[in-house]
Structures are given as structure tokens and as C-alpha cells.
Amino acid sequence: MPPRLHANSVPASIIPCPSVRSQSAQTFRQCREFSQSSCRRETLRRREMYAWLNGPGAALKNPLPGSTNYLGAYDKYGNLWRARPGWTPKKLDEEKEETKEEPKSDEEKDASSEGQEPADELEMSVRRDEERKQKSVAKAEKDDELPPERLEDLRPFPLNKYFRSQSVLSEELREAIYQRVVNEGASVSLASVEFGVSNERVGAVVRLKQLEKQYIAEGKTLAVPYAKAVLEMVPKTPYIDPKLPENKGKRPVQHESINDLIVHPATRQQLFVPVSESREFTRVDAGKAFDNNLLPADERIPHPELVTAERELAAGLSFAERTRLAQQRLQKENERKQKIEAKKQEELKKLRTVPGRRWDFVFQDISVENAGKDGRNDKGVGWRYGLPHEDRKKGQVKIPTKVEA
Amino acid sequence: MRKKARFHSLKKIKVRQDWSRWTLYNLSRLKPPNLASKTYFQQKWTAKSDTRAYHGEQVREKQWKRMFRRNLPAVVSMNYQYLARYDGSEQAAGRGAGADTTPGKDNRPENPPRTPYMQMAYYPLERRLDTAIFRALFSSSVRQARQFVVHGLVKVNGKKMVYPGYMLNPGDMFQVEPESVMFATGAPKHQSGRARRTERSLAQKRAEEREGKILKSMAPTKVPLLAEEAAAAPPDAKSDAPPTEKELKKNLQSLMEEADAALAEDVGAKDKQKLRDFRKAVRKALSLWRSSSTTTTLATLEQQLSFLKSQFASKNPSPPSLSTSGADPSPTTPSPDSETSLSPEQQTKLAAAFKRLKEEAEYTFKWGKRDPTKPYATPWRPRDYMSAFAFIPRYLEVNQKVCAAVYLRHPVARPGLAEVPTPFGYETGQLAFNWYLKRR
């Protein structure tokens, strides 16, 4: 092994390493004595990071009161796009104001407004109006108020124009949905149409609210400060209480589109179907052309009853006639539900339950044929002679695929 | 073996799934990829490595490859009125692609925005339990979420689930222990030894101040008491006869009640703040009354209250006269003497105000104070930079109070919007998707 040379003891002229030669005296002091490599670049990067965090990124450290606070809402100098030039957040000091005066470049502004979609524009404007009114009622005299967010300001990832933070249900809206479904007995689809919230979400809100009430009844600790803080940080869909006199004639704010049609995989391909000119080629025919079992969009959307009702309205039926038809449909639906319920009860009756000391023993009829030809079918039960279990084999995944609610 | 790369590197910009300042800084530095100088393979490789550093970095590449699906889910929102009025044959009119119409007519949009399918390449990963916990804002990083799951702090449909790789099914509800969520999302207890030291010194200073105050308040009390014994000295300037302790306490309590009643009304935020400060002062005086006579403080307090009262008497011309206290356990039934002067509308308002006040009081009692037993900084506040990452995607419905969420459906793409939160641009997503199509 060749003898090691110490950087300090050897004159600089004979050391070939350029990194050591190019160092200034100041950086030498920063390095450890035994270190041959420079740590200059590393510290530069880190210094830049902290310069950014203390400069333009400082506004992101704490939430903006009464607003969202995403990276996409700021320009590279750390100024809010939507704020007026003189605006400063309440917490920040006066020294920030100097940078605020800088004029914004119009190019970047235009670029950022490209990704807006017209479909959501209406809803956003309604929501914005609502917020503006609420704010103006509360603090009319305040002129240093921050204007409400535009769609571009809701981008947590500035590079991704196709993602933005979408609003969540406000606390009051959740409570109202729960009351409507549980106390007033409205069906899920009805509540969904009324509040402009999708079917699944209505169910989820009710389930979560029930859990919350159960927690309160059991005296468990709720994460109240956390809930408050999070709901301050994200955009919310406000609840417009129709009972209040000031909300007369207002329509509820649509939270999301409730009639979403899933793009069926069969419809992804392009299809050329020769059809005679005289033929009326409707949606039903188009569905059949793609796949024999594909229903038309009218029946695949979550709220087909809305289409039916609208069709009757377009056909010019009288109000009495329409209500009669609606009641008929309701009755049919109820009968169908009762049938399903009866079937469930029937199956439950088939089970024989023997109560034990700790556990109940439930007996149910099993067919030997369920095991299938190779004896490995899921439905097969019990130990079958000569068929070892595979659960200890390599590569068998033990993670459950579903948990019963 | 090769040295493992730094998790948060400043040299190679890797965005990670967490709320750290490193991630925020890297996000702000992220640029669209430079495609001109690279071959197609290189473009795909860099896109894949960048996106995989964010999406499911804790998942092995082979596992992810097995999860990858080339069919990406999408939805189109339908207009039920359009569906009812048209049967679709108008789209096959003309030469088979619909008759020429002026755009914007009959409810049809001019050119719908394109569906960003390619931003959905990593949608199967959003089904994982650990990722969903992170997306529901229950943890500050995916790795932390994973730890919560492994440590048994997470339930799926009410049953403990210890597999972070559990794929959620639509309709599954998952709950995380609220204490852990508050620990994960709250500010850390002590950042450094220096912060601890400054905190300690501040606390010491505060304690000294408090002691000084007590001493100061003790000092003047001695004099009038002695004077009273002598009985020759002239009476106090403020009150002609020094009140006894009992009277003082009574006075203070009545003041407190008045302040509470004023708070219960619908007053402005500023007034409320002042009143609350005032109430705090009264409470302090109440606690001090035994140790010293508080004639002077009482007088100033009375003055303060009268000033405040006059202030919002001028603001709302007829405030209802109240004599109930804020701590009344039955807020829906106002006391009988106030019932006569209140209209039902005012009563509901009053009840609401009482409820709010009660909740506020309970909240401050429960969460407003320091608690050294907690693993996070108390009173709780969100951790730094949380607001920049705080968004809840639409495929989750979250109840923050119980720290539970429901996975409603798989994330979908819709015209102009992709629901998978990814920090990268469209081209990067496209290249990454192409990488996993395996035709390299």
C-alpha cells in the first residue's frame, strides 16, 4: 500500500486533485481536517433550500386563515397570484411588502388559466358567489380581504394541470344529509339528488356520522382540533339551508356530478358499423353494436329515474298523471326490495344455530360437489383426503382481499 | 453493495409522498422533463424512475408490475335532460357522424376537454391501505401510514388490519386511532434542544412575572387593612367603605355572569374577543380574591364592562336583557324572566349562541391547555407545511372527527381532470405508462 499523503503537509502544487486546488481558504476551514473532498456543493444546495424556505416558501409554512394554501397559488417570488399588490397576510411582517410590489408577469398568468374546464366553471362561480356573499356579510368594512380562490389556485402540484384540490363536504352539509336520511327517512338516491352528492357519498356520510355519534355516546375523545384545522385548509362545499329566510329561492350547491357514466371497456375501441340510411340508429343500437350485453347510457347512469321523469315531462303529461306513474314506480321498487329481503330471511332460516358458551355454532347445508373437479374450488369445505393445503407454499399471498362490514 | 440513495436528495430531485420541507422544495423545483436530448428509452426510464420515487416507493418493483393495469378507468358525466330529450339517433345523422350544427347549441359543449388518461397510470396504488390513509390526511407520509397499519392502529370495517398492502374495495371504511392521527399531523413536541431551552426560560420568566404580580397586589392591600384598623384614615378614593371579602366575591361573580350573558348574544368577533379577555381577567381576580382584596382591580373591571356594554349597545340598538350564566347546563330553556322579553326567533338565536358558547368552553377546556403526557405539541396545531399538501381526493369520504374514511370507488379520470394525485406533468405520466406496457 502506498503511503498516504496528508493534504496539509504536502504543498498544493503537487496534488493533482482539482477539487482541492480550487477551494478557497474559507471552505477549507469548513471541511474536517482529514477530509480530502470538498463539501462546498452540498452546502450550497442546502443553503439554497433554506433560502427558498425562508423566502418564497415561508408563506406555505402556516395555513392561510380562511383560505387554502397551495403551491400553485404562488408565483416564484412567493406572492399570491390572486392577491392585490398591497396585500399581506396578517401574520407576516412589513419587510415582505417590498417583494409584493413587483408586477406580475402576464405570460405566466395566461399559461396558468389554460387548464380550466368549462364544466366546473359554473359550479365554481356559484360557490365563489356564495363565499363572497358570506364574507361580505360578515366583514363588510374589511378591504384587505383576500379574494376567493380561482381554479388555478387550487393546484397543489403546479406541474400537473389535470389535478386540483376538489372541495369536501362542510360539517353542516354532512349533518344535513344525515338528518335527511336517518331522521326524515329519505332514500339515498333522493338525498343524492337533493344535495347534489353522489349515491355512494351519501351512504358514506351517513355511516361516518353514525360512527361519530356512537363515539360521542361512548364518551370517546374525538380529534376536534385536527378536524377544525383540516377543514380550514381544504376547499369546502357550503350548505344552503332552505329553511332560513335569507336562502329563499336559492338552489343547493352541487357538490359533484351525480350522473357519472363509467366508460365501458367495450366502448374503448373504434367501431365501423354499416347501417342502412333509412334506419334510426339510437343509443340502444350503439350499445348492442359494441357489446351484446351493453345497456344504453340512460339505464347505466346512477339516477335513471331522473331520465324517466324528464321524459314524462317532455311528453307533456299532466302533473297528476306524472305523480301516478311515479307512485307506481315507487311501489314496484318497494316490492322488489321486499322480495330481496324475504329471500335473505329465507336463507337465514335455513341455518341452524346452536348457542354455545362462548360461541354460537351455525350449521349450513353444504354440497360435496362444491369442491369442483380438481377439489380446489373456493366453495369446497373441509379436509379432502389426498389434497394437501397450499397455504404454506411459497408465493401464496395471505393478505385478505375483502373484509366483511 | 451500492450505497442506498438519500431519501430526500437535493442533488437528484425526487418528490416523495410526505409533507416534509424537502418535498415541498423539490416540488417547487420540479421542471418538465427535457426530452430533446434523450432517446425514447431514456425518456421512459427517467419518467419511470421519477414517478416511482413518488408513487408506491415502498412497494417493490415486481409487486407494482403485477398490480399495473393497462385499462384505465374513466367516467363521463351525463346530462339527464339531454338523455331524456334525445335518443342518440341525431349523433348518427348526416353521413354518420351527426349533422352539422353550430357548436354550443342544444346543450352540447363546443369541444369537451380531453380526458387525461395518462395521469392515471398509478391508480392501482391508490387502492392500497397505506396510501389511502395518507390521502385521507391521517398521516404525514405513506411510510408513517404503513407503520400505523403494521402497529395495529388501523381498522378496516371495524376489524384490525395489519397488512399495509391490503387493497381497499369500494365501500370499505378504515379508521385510524385519533391520537395517532393527531400525533402524525400535529406539530412535534420539541424541535431541538435550543427550542426546549428557550421554552423553559420563557416559562421561568412567566412564573417570575406571576410571582411579582402577586407580590405587588399583596403590597397595597396591607396598607388599607392597617388603615381600617386604625379607623382614623380617610376612606379609599374609589369606595367609601372597603367591602368585605364575601361582598367582593359576590360582585365578581355577578360581573362574570354579566359577561357570560353578553357573550351569549350575537356580537361581533372583536367584541367577543374583548369580552373573553375581560372574562379571563375576572376569573383571575376571582382566583386571587382569597389572597388579597381586589378593590382596585374590581373597580377597573367594572369600568371595563360598562365600556364594553355601551360599545355594543350602540352597535345593536336593542340587545335582549339577560341574566343567565354561560355555564347553564340546559341551554334550550332560557330562564323565566328573560322569556317574557324574547320572541321565538330570538330564543332560537339565543339557544344557538348558548350552544356555541358551551362548545367553545368545552373545547378550550379540553384542548386549550398544555398536556405534557401527549406526544405532540399542546395545544394542538398542525405541523409546518401541512396546508400545502392538504387535499382530499374525491374517491374518499373522510370524517376528520373520528379519523375514519370510506373508500367510495376507484379513482377515475374525467374530462379535464384525473383523480390520482401526481405531481408530474402529462408527458411524464405518458412515458411512465409506456414503460410498463413492456414494449421497450
mmCIF file of C-alpha atoms in Angstrom, chain B residues 124-280:
data_model
loop_
_atom_site.group_PDB
_atom_site.id
_atom_site.type_symbol
_atom_site.label_atom_id
_atom_site.label_comp_id
_atom_site.label_asym_id
_atom_site.label_seq_id
_atom_site.Cartn_x
_atom_site.Cartn_y
_atom_site.Cartn_z
ATOM 1 C CA PRO B 124 -53.942 0.724 -8.549
ATOM 2 C CA LEU B 125 -51.573 2.022 -5.879
ATOM 3 C CA GLU B 126 -54.236 4.383 -4.573
ATOM 4 C CA ARG B 127 -56.208 1.312 -3.567
ATOM 5 C CA ARG B 128 -53.553 0.284 -1.055
ATOM 6 C CA LEU B 129 -54.495 0.842 2.551
ATOM 7 C CA ASP B 130 -51.347 2.794 3.467
ATOM 8 C CA THR B 131 -51.702 5.160 0.528
ATOM 9 C CA ALA B 132 -55.376 5.712 1.261
ATOM 10 C CA ILE B 133 -54.545 6.618 4.863
ATOM 11 C CA PHE B 134 -52.037 9.160 3.614
ATOM 12 C CA ARG B 135 -54.518 10.558 1.089
ATOM 13 C CA ALA B 136 -57.148 10.940 3.799
ATOM 14 C CA LEU B 137 -54.666 13.223 5.650
ATOM 15 C CA PHE B 138 -54.353 10.821 8.567
ATOM 16 C CA SER B 139 -50.586 10.601 8.401
ATOM 17 C CA SER B 140 -47.783 12.828 7.252
ATOM 18 C CA SER B 141 -46.230 10.271 4.925
ATOM 19 C CA VAL B 142 -47.000 6.942 3.355
ATOM 20 C CA ARG B 143 -44.278 5.287 5.363
ATOM 21 C CA GLN B 144 -45.852 6.573 8.552
ATOM 22 C CA ALA B 145 -49.231 5.281 7.386
ATOM 23 C CA ARG B 146 -47.616 1.936 6.774
ATOM 24 C CA GLN B 147 -46.219 1.953 10.270
ATOM 25 C CA PHE B 148 -49.642 2.734 11.706
ATOM 26 C CA VAL B 149 -51.073 -0.259 9.886
ATOM 27 C CA VAL B 150 -48.299 -2.594 10.949
ATOM 28 C CA HIS B 151 -48.574 -1.438 14.551
ATOM 29 C CA GLY B 152 -52.248 -2.317 14.606
ATOM 30 C CA LEU B 153 -53.654 1.207 14.853
ATOM 31 C CA VAL B 154 -55.867 0.854 11.798
ATOM 32 C CA LYS B 155 -59.200 -0.889 11.418
ATOM 33 C CA VAL B 156 -60.946 -1.793 8.195
ATOM 34 C CA ASN B 157 -64.699 -2.201 8.548
ATOM 35 C CA GLY B 158 -64.234 -2.327 12.310
ATOM 36 C CA LYS B 159 -61.672 -5.141 12.239
ATOM 37 C CA LYS B 160 -57.973 -4.749 12.842
ATOM 38 C CA MET B 161 -55.971 -4.882 9.634
ATOM 39 C CA VAL B 162 -52.220 -5.259 9.815
ATOM 40 C CA TYR B 163 -51.409 -5.508 6.110
ATOM 41 C CA PRO B 164 -50.428 -2.177 4.529
ATOM 42 C CA GLY B 165 -50.835 -3.791 1.135
ATOM 43 C CA TYR B 166 -54.493 -4.582 1.682
ATOM 44 C CA MET B 167 -56.355 -3.434 -1.425
ATOM 45 C CA LEU B 168 -59.415 -1.483 -0.381
ATOM 46 C CA ASN B 169 -62.689 -2.414 -2.001
ATOM 47 C CA PRO B 170 -65.257 0.239 -2.833
ATOM 48 C CA GLY B 171 -67.301 0.835 0.308
ATOM 49 C CA ASP B 172 -64.595 -0.152 2.778
ATOM 50 C CA MET B 173 -64.337 2.036 5.845
ATOM 51 C CA PHE B 174 -60.989 2.473 7.534
ATOM 52 C CA GLN B 175 -60.340 4.143 10.870
ATOM 53 C CA VAL B 176 -57.093 5.217 12.424
ATOM 54 C CA GLU B 177 -56.598 5.805 16.128
ATOM 55 C CA PRO B 178 -57.373 9.552 16.591
ATOM 56 C CA GLU B 179 -54.461 10.019 18.997
ATOM 57 C CA SER B 180 -52.036 8.692 16.401
ATOM 58 C CA VAL B 181 -53.524 10.926 13.740
ATOM 59 C CA MET B 182 -53.077 13.946 15.954
ATOM 60 C CA PHE B 183 -49.528 12.881 16.630
ATOM 61 C CA ALA B 184 -48.813 12.392 12.937
ATOM 62 C CA THR B 185 -50.326 15.637 11.752
ATOM 63 C CA GLY B 186 -49.584 17.827 14.764
ATOM 64 C CA ALA B 187 -46.523 19.930 15.342
ATOM 65 C CA PRO B 188 -43.736 17.972 17.007
ATOM 66 C CA LYS B 189 -43.276 18.450 20.697
ATOM 67 C CA HIS B 190 -39.724 19.767 20.728
ATOM 68 C CA GLN B 191 -37.786 20.554 17.647
ATOM 69 C CA SER B 192 -34.391 20.887 19.237
ATOM 70 C CA GLY B 193 -32.546 21.345 22.468
ATOM 71 C CA ARG B 194 -32.414 25.053 21.817
ATOM 72 C CA ALA B 195 -36.180 25.314 21.396
ATOM 73 C CA ARG B 196 -36.615 23.402 24.607
ATOM 74 C CA ARG B 197 -34.216 25.721 26.362
ATOM 75 C CA THR B 198 -35.942 28.878 25.127
ATOM 76 C CA GLU B 199 -39.287 27.450 26.112
ATOM 77 C CA ARG B 200 -38.035 26.679 29.569
ATOM 78 C CA SER B 201 -36.565 30.149 30.007
ATOM 79 C CA LEU B 202 -39.820 31.709 28.798
ATOM 80 C CA ALA B 203 -41.796 29.655 31.262
ATOM 81 C CA GLN B 204 -39.440 30.721 34.020
ATOM 82 C CA LYS B 205 -39.891 34.345 33.071
ATOM 83 C CA ARG B 206 -43.642 33.960 33.093
ATOM 84 C CA ALA B 207 -43.551 32.356 36.515
ATOM 85 C CA GLU B 208 -41.395 35.181 37.825
ATOM 86 C CA GLU B 209 -43.796 37.731 36.435
ATOM 87 C CA ARG B 210 -46.708 35.987 38.057
ATOM 88 C CA GLU B 211 -44.962 35.962 41.400
ATOM 89 C CA GLY B 212 -44.095 39.602 41.023
ATOM 90 C CA LYS B 213 -47.703 40.448 40.319
ATOM 91 C CA ILE B 214 -48.907 38.614 43.360
ATOM 92 C CA LEU B 215 -46.352 40.377 45.491
ATOM 93 C CA LYS B 216 -47.359 43.711 44.028
ATOM 94 C CA SER B 217 -51.020 43.064 44.662
ATOM 95 C CA MET B 218 -50.181 41.896 48.151
ATOM 96 C CA ALA B 219 -48.233 45.037 48.977
ATOM 97 C CA PRO B 220 -51.007 47.655 48.638
ATOM 98 C CA THR B 221 -53.589 45.512 50.400
ATOM 99 C CA LYS B 222 -51.659 45.601 53.603
ATOM 100 C CA VAL B 223 -51.930 49.357 53.833
ATOM 101 C CA PRO B 224 -55.703 49.860 53.666
ATOM 102 C CA LEU B 225 -56.248 46.972 56.024
ATOM 103 C CA LEU B 226 -53.993 48.579 58.570
ATOM 104 C CA ALA B 227 -55.694 51.853 57.913
ATOM 105 C CA GLU B 228 -59.046 50.275 58.537
ATOM 106 C CA GLU B 229 -57.834 49.030 61.875
ATOM 107 C CA ALA B 230 -56.669 52.462 62.793
ATOM 108 C CA ALA B 231 -60.071 53.838 61.691
ATOM 109 C CA ALA B 232 -58.644 57.322 61.592
ATOM 110 C CA ALA B 233 -57.533 57.344 57.966
ATOM 111 C CA PRO B 234 -59.875 58.747 55.288
ATOM 112 C CA PRO B 235 -61.799 56.154 53.205
ATOM 113 C CA ASP B 236 -60.482 54.880 49.895
ATOM 114 C CA ALA B 237 -60.899 57.139 46.916
ATOM 115 C CA LYS B 238 -62.836 54.563 44.899
ATOM 116 C CA SER B 239 -65.156 53.133 47.536
ATOM 117 C CA ASP B 240 -66.279 54.844 50.708
ATOM 118 C CA ALA B 241 -66.250 51.651 52.810
ATOM 119 C CA PRO B 242 -63.831 48.857 51.989
ATOM 120 C CA PRO B 243 -66.012 45.855 51.064
ATOM 121 C CA THR B 244 -65.688 42.585 52.856
ATOM 122 C CA GLU B 245 -64.319 39.543 51.087
ATOM 123 C CA LYS B 246 -67.698 37.945 50.664
ATOM 124 C CA GLU B 247 -69.134 41.023 49.024
ATOM 125 C CA LEU B 248 -66.157 41.183 46.727
ATOM 126 C CA LYS B 249 -66.614 37.629 45.629
ATOM 127 C CA LYS B 250 -70.291 38.186 45.041
ATOM 128 C CA ASN B 251 -69.574 41.255 42.976
ATOM 129 C CA LEU B 252 -67.031 39.439 40.912
ATOM 130 C CA GLN B 253 -69.374 36.544 40.324
ATOM 131 C CA SER B 254 -72.165 38.812 39.195
ATOM 132 C CA LEU B 255 -69.701 40.533 36.862
ATOM 133 C CA MET B 256 -68.750 37.151 35.474
ATOM 134 C CA GLU B 257 -72.362 36.269 34.869
ATOM 135 C CA GLU B 258 -72.991 39.547 33.121
ATOM 136 C CA ALA B 259 -70.020 38.985 30.888
ATOM 137 C CA ASP B 260 -71.249 35.495 30.078
ATOM 138 C CA ALA B 261 -74.682 36.803 29.216
ATOM 139 C CA ALA B 262 -73.203 39.436 26.961
ATOM 140 C CA LEU B 263 -71.085 36.788 25.272
ATOM 141 C CA ALA B 264 -74.127 34.658 24.587
ATOM 142 C CA GLU B 265 -75.627 37.364 22.412
ATOM 143 C CA ASP B 266 -74.729 37.624 18.785
ATOM 144 C CA VAL B 267 -71.887 40.086 18.978
ATOM 145 C CA GLY B 268 -69.056 40.766 16.612
ATOM 146 C CA ALA B 269 -65.842 38.802 16.749
ATOM 147 C CA LYS B 270 -63.820 41.770 18.021
ATOM 148 C CA ASP B 271 -66.273 42.456 20.840
ATOM 149 C CA LYS B 272 -66.299 38.785 21.684
ATOM 150 C CA GLN B 273 -62.558 38.784 21.919
ATOM 151 C CA LYS B 274 -62.586 41.752 24.247
ATOM 152 C CA LEU B 275 -65.300 40.186 26.364
ATOM 153 C CA ARG B 276 -63.387 36.956 26.594
ATOM 154 C CA ASP B 277 -60.299 38.802 27.707
ATOM 155 C CA PHE B 278 -62.403 40.565 30.230
ATOM 156 C CA ARG B 279 -63.861 37.321 31.500
ATOM 157 C CA LYS B 280 -60.388 35.914 31.846
#
